[in-house]
PDB file of C-alpha atoms in Angstrom:
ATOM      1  CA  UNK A   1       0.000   0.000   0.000  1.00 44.00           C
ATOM      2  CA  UNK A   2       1.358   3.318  -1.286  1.00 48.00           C
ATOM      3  CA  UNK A   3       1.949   5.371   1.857  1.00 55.00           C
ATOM      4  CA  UNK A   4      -0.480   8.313   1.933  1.00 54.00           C
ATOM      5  CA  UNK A   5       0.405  12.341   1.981  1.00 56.00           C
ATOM      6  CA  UNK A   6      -0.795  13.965   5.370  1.00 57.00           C
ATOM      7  CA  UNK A   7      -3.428  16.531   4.645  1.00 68.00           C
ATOM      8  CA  UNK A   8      -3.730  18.330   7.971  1.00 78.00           C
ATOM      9  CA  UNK A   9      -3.060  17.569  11.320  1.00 84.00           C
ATOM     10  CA  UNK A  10      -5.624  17.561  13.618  1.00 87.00           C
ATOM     11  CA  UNK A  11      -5.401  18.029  17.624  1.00 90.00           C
ATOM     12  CA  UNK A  12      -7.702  15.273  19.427  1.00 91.00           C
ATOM     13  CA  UNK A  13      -6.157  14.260  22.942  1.00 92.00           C
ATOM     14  CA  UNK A  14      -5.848  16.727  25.369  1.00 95.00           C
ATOM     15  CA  UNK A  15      -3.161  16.773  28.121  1.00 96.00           C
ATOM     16  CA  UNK A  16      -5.301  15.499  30.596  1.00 96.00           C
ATOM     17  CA  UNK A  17      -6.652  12.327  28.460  1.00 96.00           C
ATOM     18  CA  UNK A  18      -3.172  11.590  27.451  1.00 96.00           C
ATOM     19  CA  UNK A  19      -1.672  11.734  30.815  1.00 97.00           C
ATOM     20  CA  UNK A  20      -4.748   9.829  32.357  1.00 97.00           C
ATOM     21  CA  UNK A  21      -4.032   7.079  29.369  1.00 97.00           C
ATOM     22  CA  UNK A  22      -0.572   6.339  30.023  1.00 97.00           C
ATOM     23  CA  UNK A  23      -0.523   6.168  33.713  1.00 97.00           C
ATOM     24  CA  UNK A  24      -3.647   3.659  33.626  1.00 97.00           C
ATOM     25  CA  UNK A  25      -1.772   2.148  30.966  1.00 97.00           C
ATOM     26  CA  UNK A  26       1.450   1.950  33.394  1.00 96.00           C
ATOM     27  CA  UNK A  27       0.172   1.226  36.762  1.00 96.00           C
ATOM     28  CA  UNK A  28      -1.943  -1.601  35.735  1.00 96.00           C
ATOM     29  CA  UNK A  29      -0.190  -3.860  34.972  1.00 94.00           C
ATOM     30  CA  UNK A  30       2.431  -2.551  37.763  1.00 94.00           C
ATOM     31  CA  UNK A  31      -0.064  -3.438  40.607  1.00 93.00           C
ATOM     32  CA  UNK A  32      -1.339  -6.625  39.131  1.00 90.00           C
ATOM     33  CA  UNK A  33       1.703  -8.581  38.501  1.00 90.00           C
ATOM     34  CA  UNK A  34       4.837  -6.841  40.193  1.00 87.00           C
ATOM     35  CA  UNK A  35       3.607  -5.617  43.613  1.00 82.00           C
ATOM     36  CA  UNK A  36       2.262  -7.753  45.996  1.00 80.00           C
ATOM     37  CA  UNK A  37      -1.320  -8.390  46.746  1.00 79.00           C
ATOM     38  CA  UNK A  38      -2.447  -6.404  50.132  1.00 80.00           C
ATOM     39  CA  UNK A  39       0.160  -4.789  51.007  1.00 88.00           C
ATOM     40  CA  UNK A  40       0.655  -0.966  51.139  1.00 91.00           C
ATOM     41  CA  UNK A  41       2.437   0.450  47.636  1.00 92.00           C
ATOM     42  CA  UNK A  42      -0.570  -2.311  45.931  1.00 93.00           C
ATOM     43  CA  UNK A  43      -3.707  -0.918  47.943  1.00 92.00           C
ATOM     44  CA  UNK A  44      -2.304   3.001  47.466  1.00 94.00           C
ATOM     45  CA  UNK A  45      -2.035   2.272  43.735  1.00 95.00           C
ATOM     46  CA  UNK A  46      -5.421   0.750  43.827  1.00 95.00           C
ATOM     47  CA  UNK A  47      -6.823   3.965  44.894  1.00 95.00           C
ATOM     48  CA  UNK A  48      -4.801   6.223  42.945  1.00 96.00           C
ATOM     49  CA  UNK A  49      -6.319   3.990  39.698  1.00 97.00           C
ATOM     50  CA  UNK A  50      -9.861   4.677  41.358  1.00 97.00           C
ATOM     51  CA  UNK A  51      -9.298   8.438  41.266  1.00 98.00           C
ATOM     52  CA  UNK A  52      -7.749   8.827  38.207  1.00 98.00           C
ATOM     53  CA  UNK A  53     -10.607   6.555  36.705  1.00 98.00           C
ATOM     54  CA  UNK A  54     -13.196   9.266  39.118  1.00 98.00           C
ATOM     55  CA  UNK A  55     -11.482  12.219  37.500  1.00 98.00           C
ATOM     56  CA  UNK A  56     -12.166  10.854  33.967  1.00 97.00           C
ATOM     57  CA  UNK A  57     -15.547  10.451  34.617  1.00 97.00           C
ATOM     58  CA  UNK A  58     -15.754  13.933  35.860  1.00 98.00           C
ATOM     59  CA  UNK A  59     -13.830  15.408  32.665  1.00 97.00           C
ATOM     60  CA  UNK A  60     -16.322  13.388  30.839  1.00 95.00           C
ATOM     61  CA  UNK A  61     -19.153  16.007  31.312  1.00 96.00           C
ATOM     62  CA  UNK A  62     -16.613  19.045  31.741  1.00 96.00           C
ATOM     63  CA  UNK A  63     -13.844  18.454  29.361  1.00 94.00           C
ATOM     64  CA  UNK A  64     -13.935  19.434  25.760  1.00 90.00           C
ATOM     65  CA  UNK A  65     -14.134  17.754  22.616  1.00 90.00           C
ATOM     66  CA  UNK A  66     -13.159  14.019  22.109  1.00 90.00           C
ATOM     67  CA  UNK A  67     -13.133  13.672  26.378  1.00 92.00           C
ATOM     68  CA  UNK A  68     -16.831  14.355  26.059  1.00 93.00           C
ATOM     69  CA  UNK A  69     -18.954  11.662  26.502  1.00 92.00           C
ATOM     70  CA  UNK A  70     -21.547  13.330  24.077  1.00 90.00           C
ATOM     71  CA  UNK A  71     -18.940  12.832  21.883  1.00 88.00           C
ATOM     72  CA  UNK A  72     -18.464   9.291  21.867  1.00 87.00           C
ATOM     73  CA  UNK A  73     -20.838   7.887  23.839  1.00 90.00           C
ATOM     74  CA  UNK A  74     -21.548   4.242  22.202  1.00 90.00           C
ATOM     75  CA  UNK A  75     -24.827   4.231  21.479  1.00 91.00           C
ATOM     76  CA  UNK A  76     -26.330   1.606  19.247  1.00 92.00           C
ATOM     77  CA  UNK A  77     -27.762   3.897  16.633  1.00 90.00           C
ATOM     78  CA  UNK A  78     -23.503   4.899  16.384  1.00 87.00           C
ATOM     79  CA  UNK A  79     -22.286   1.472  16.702  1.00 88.00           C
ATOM     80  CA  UNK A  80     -24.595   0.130  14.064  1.00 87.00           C
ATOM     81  CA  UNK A  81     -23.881   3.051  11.913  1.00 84.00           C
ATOM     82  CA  UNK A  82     -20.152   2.769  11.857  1.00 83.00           C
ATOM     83  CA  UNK A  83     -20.371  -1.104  11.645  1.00 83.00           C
ATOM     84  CA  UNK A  84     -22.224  -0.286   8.381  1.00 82.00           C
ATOM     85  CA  UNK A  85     -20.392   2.238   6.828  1.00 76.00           C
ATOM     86  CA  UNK A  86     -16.554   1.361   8.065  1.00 72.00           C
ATOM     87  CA  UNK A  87     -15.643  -0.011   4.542  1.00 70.00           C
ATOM     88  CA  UNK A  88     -16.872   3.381   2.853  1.00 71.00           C
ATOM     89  CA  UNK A  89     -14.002   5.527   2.324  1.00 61.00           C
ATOM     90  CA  UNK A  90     -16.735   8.265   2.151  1.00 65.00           C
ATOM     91  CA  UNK A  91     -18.292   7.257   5.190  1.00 66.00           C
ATOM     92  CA  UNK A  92     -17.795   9.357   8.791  1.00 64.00           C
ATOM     93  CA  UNK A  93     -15.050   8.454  11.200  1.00 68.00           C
ATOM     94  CA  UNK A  94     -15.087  10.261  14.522  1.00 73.00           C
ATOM     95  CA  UNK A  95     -12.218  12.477  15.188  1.00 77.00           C
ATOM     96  CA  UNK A  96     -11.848  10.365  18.737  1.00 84.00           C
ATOM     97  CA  UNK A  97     -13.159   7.386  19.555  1.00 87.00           C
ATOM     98  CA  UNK A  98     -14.853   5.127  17.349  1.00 87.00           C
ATOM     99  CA  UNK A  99     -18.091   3.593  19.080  1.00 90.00           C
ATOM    100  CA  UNK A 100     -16.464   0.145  19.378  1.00 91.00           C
ATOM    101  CA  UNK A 101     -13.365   2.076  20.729  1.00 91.00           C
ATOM    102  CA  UNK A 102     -15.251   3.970  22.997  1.00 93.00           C
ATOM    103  CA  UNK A 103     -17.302   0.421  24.370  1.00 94.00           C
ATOM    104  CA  UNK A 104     -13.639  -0.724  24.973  1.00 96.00           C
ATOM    105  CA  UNK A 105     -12.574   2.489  27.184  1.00 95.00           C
ATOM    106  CA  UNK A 106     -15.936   2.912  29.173  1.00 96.00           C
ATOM    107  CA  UNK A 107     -15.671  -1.086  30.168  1.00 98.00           C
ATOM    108  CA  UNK A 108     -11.865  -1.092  30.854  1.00 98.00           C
ATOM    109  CA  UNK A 109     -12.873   2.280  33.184  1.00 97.00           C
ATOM    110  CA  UNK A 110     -15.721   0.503  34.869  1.00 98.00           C
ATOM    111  CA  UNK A 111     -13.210  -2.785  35.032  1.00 98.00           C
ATOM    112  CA  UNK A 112     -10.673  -0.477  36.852  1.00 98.00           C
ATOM    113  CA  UNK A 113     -13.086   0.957  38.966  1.00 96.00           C
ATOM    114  CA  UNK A 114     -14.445  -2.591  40.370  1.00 98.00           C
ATOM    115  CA  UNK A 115     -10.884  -3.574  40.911  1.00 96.00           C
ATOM    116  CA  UNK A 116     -10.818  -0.723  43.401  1.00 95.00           C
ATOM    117  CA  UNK A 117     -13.757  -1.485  45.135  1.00 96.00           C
ATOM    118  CA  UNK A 118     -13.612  -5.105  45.561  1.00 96.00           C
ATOM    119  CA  UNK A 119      -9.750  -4.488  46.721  1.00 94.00           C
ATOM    120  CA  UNK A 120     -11.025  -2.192  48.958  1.00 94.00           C
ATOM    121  CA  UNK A 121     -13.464  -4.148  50.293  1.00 95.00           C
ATOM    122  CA  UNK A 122     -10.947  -7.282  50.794  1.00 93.00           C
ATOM    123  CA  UNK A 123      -9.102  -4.862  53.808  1.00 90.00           C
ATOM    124  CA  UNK A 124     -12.823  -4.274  55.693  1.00 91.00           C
ATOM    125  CA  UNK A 125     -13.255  -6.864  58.761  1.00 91.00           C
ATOM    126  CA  UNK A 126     -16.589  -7.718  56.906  1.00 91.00           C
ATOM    127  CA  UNK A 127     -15.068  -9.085  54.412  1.00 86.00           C
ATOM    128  CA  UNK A 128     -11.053  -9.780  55.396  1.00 90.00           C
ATOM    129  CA  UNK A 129     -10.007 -13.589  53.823  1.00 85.00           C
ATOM    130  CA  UNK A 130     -13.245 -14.203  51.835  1.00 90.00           C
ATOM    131  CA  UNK A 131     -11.679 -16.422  48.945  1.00 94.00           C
ATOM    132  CA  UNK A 132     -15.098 -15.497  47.214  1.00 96.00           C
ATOM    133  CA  UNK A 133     -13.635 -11.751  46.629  1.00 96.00           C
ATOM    134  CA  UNK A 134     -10.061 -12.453  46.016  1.00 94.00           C
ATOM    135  CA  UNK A 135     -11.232 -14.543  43.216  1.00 96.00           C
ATOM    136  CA  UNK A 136     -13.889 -12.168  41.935  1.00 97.00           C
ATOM    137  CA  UNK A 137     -10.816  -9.143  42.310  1.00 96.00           C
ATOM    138  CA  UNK A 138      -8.213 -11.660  40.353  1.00 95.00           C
ATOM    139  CA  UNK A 139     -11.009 -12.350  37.630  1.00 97.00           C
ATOM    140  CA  UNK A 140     -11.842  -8.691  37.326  1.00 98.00           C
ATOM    141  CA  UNK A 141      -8.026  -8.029  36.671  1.00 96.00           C
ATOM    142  CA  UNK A 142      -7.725 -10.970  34.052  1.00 96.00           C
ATOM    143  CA  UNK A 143     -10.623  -9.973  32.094  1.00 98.00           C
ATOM    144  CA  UNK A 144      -9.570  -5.935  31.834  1.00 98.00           C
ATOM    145  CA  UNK A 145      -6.282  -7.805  30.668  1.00 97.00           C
ATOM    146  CA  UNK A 146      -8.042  -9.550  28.180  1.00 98.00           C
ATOM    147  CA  UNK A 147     -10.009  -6.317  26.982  1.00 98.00           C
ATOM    148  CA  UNK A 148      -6.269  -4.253  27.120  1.00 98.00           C
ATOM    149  CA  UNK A 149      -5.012  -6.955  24.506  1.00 97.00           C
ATOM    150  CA  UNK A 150      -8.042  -6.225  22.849  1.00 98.00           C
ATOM    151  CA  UNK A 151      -7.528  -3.330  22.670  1.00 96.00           C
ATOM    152  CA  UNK A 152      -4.006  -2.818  21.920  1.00 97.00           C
ATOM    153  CA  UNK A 153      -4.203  -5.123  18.945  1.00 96.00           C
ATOM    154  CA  UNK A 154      -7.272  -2.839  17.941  1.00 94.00           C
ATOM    155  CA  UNK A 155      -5.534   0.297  17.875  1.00 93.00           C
ATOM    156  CA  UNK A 156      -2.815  -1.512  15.747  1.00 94.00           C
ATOM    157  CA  UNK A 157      -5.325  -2.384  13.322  1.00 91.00           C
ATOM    158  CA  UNK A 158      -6.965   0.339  13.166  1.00 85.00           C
ATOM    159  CA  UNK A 159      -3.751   2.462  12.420  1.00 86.00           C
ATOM    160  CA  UNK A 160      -2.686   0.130   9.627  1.00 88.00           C
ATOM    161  CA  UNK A 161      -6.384  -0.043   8.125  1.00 81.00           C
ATOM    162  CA  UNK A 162      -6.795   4.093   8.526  1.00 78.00           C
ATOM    163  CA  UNK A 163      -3.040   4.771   8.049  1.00 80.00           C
ATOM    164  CA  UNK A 164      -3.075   6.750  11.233  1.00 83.00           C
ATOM    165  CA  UNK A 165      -0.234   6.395  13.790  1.00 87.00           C
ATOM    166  CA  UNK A 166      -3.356   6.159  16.988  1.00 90.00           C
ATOM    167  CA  UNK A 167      -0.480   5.354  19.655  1.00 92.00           C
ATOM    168  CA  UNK A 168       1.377   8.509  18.247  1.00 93.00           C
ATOM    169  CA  UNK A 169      -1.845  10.548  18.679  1.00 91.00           C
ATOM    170  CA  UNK A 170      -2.301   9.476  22.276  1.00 93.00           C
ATOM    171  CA  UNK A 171       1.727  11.038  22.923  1.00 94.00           C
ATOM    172  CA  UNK A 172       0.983  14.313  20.763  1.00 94.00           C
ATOM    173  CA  UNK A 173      -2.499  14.707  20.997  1.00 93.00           C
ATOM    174  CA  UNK A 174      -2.605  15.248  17.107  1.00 92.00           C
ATOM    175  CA  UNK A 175      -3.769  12.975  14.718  1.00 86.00           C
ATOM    176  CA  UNK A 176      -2.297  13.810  10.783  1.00 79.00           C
ATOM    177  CA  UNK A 177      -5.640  13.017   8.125  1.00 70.00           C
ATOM    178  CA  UNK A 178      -3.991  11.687   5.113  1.00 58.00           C
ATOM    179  CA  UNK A 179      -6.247  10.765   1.907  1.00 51.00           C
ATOM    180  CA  UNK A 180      -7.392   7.458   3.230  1.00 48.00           C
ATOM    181  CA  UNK A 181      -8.665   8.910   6.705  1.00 47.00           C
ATOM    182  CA  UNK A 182      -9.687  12.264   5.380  1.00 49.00           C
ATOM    183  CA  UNK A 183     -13.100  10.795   6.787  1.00 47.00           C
ATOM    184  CA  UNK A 184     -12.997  12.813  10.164  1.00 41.00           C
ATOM    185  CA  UNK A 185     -15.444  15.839  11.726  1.00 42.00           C
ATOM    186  CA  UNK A 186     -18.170  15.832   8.836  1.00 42.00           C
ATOM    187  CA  UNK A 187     -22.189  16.523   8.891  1.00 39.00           C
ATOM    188  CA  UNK A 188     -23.118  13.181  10.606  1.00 39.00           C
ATOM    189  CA  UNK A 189     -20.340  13.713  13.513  1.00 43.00           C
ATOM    190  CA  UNK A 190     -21.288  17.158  14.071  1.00 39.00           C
ATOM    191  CA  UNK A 191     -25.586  15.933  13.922  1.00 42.00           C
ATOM    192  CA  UNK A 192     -24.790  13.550  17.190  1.00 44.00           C
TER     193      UNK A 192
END
């Protein structure tokens, strides 16, 4: 495939979302598999995860443009619609998240966020060595594991099928629209 000429650069990711991204991105997989279950640096990075997933939430509805959730919210008039049209070179892309992409980040934030609270719940007398929990907080963990492979191998394919570095975007916060992804920001986007 003939690489494509960059058309104009667009910014998408603000500071915030970016920063928020990577440290998720970072501590995840720091707390679940290289400090140790209970003790102090693992709960503490619990609920740092649980406020930074709190404070995304909160720029959801005060941010500005791709944070929004009116921007991306999933719903299944948008998912059908870019399931339908994804192959049309003509066709709509949001400038953020796709719907699919955006089902992925709102369960890997609610995934996150009952990883806190059943963590925190394990340290409370009422429910201190219930093997119940501990297995409900390790499945929790394995399945937003799954979803983050997912997810990574998603963003790869995306890039290759738009010709869009996405991983790039979420450093800079710009996205470049070349010929093949000159799809971004039109009428339908703007009617949501």
């Amino acid at each position: 495939m003939p690489k494509q000429a960059v058309i104009e650069r667009i910014y998408v990711w603000d500071k915030f979302i970016r920063l928020h991204h990577w440290l998720i991105a970072i501590l995840i997989p720091v707390n679940g598999w290289l400090l140790t279950g209970g003790d102090d640096v693992h709960r503490w990075t619990g609920y740092l995860l649980a406020a930074l997933v709190s404070a995304r939430i909160v720029w959801g509805f005060i941010g500005h443009g791709a944070a929004l959730f009116s921007q991306f919210f999933p719903t299944p008039q948008r998912v059908l619609h870019y399931l339908c049209h994804y192959r049309n070179p003509h066709s709509p892309l949001p400038s953020g998240h796709n719907p699919l992409g955006a089902s992925m980040a709102l369960l890997m934030l609610s995934l996150i966020f009952a990883l806190a609270i059943t963590g925190w719940l394990m340290g409370t007398d009422a429910y201190w060595g219930e093997d119940w929990l501990q297995n409900l907080h390790s499945n929790i963990f394995n399945i937003l594991i799954i979803c983050a492979t997912i997810h990574v191998s998603m963003v790869i394919l995306h890039s290759l099928h738009l010709r869009i570095n996405l991983p790039r975007a979420m450093l800079t916060g710009y996205k470049n629209r070349t010929n093949a992804s000159r799809r971004l920001e039109t009428k339908a986007e703007l009617k949501r």
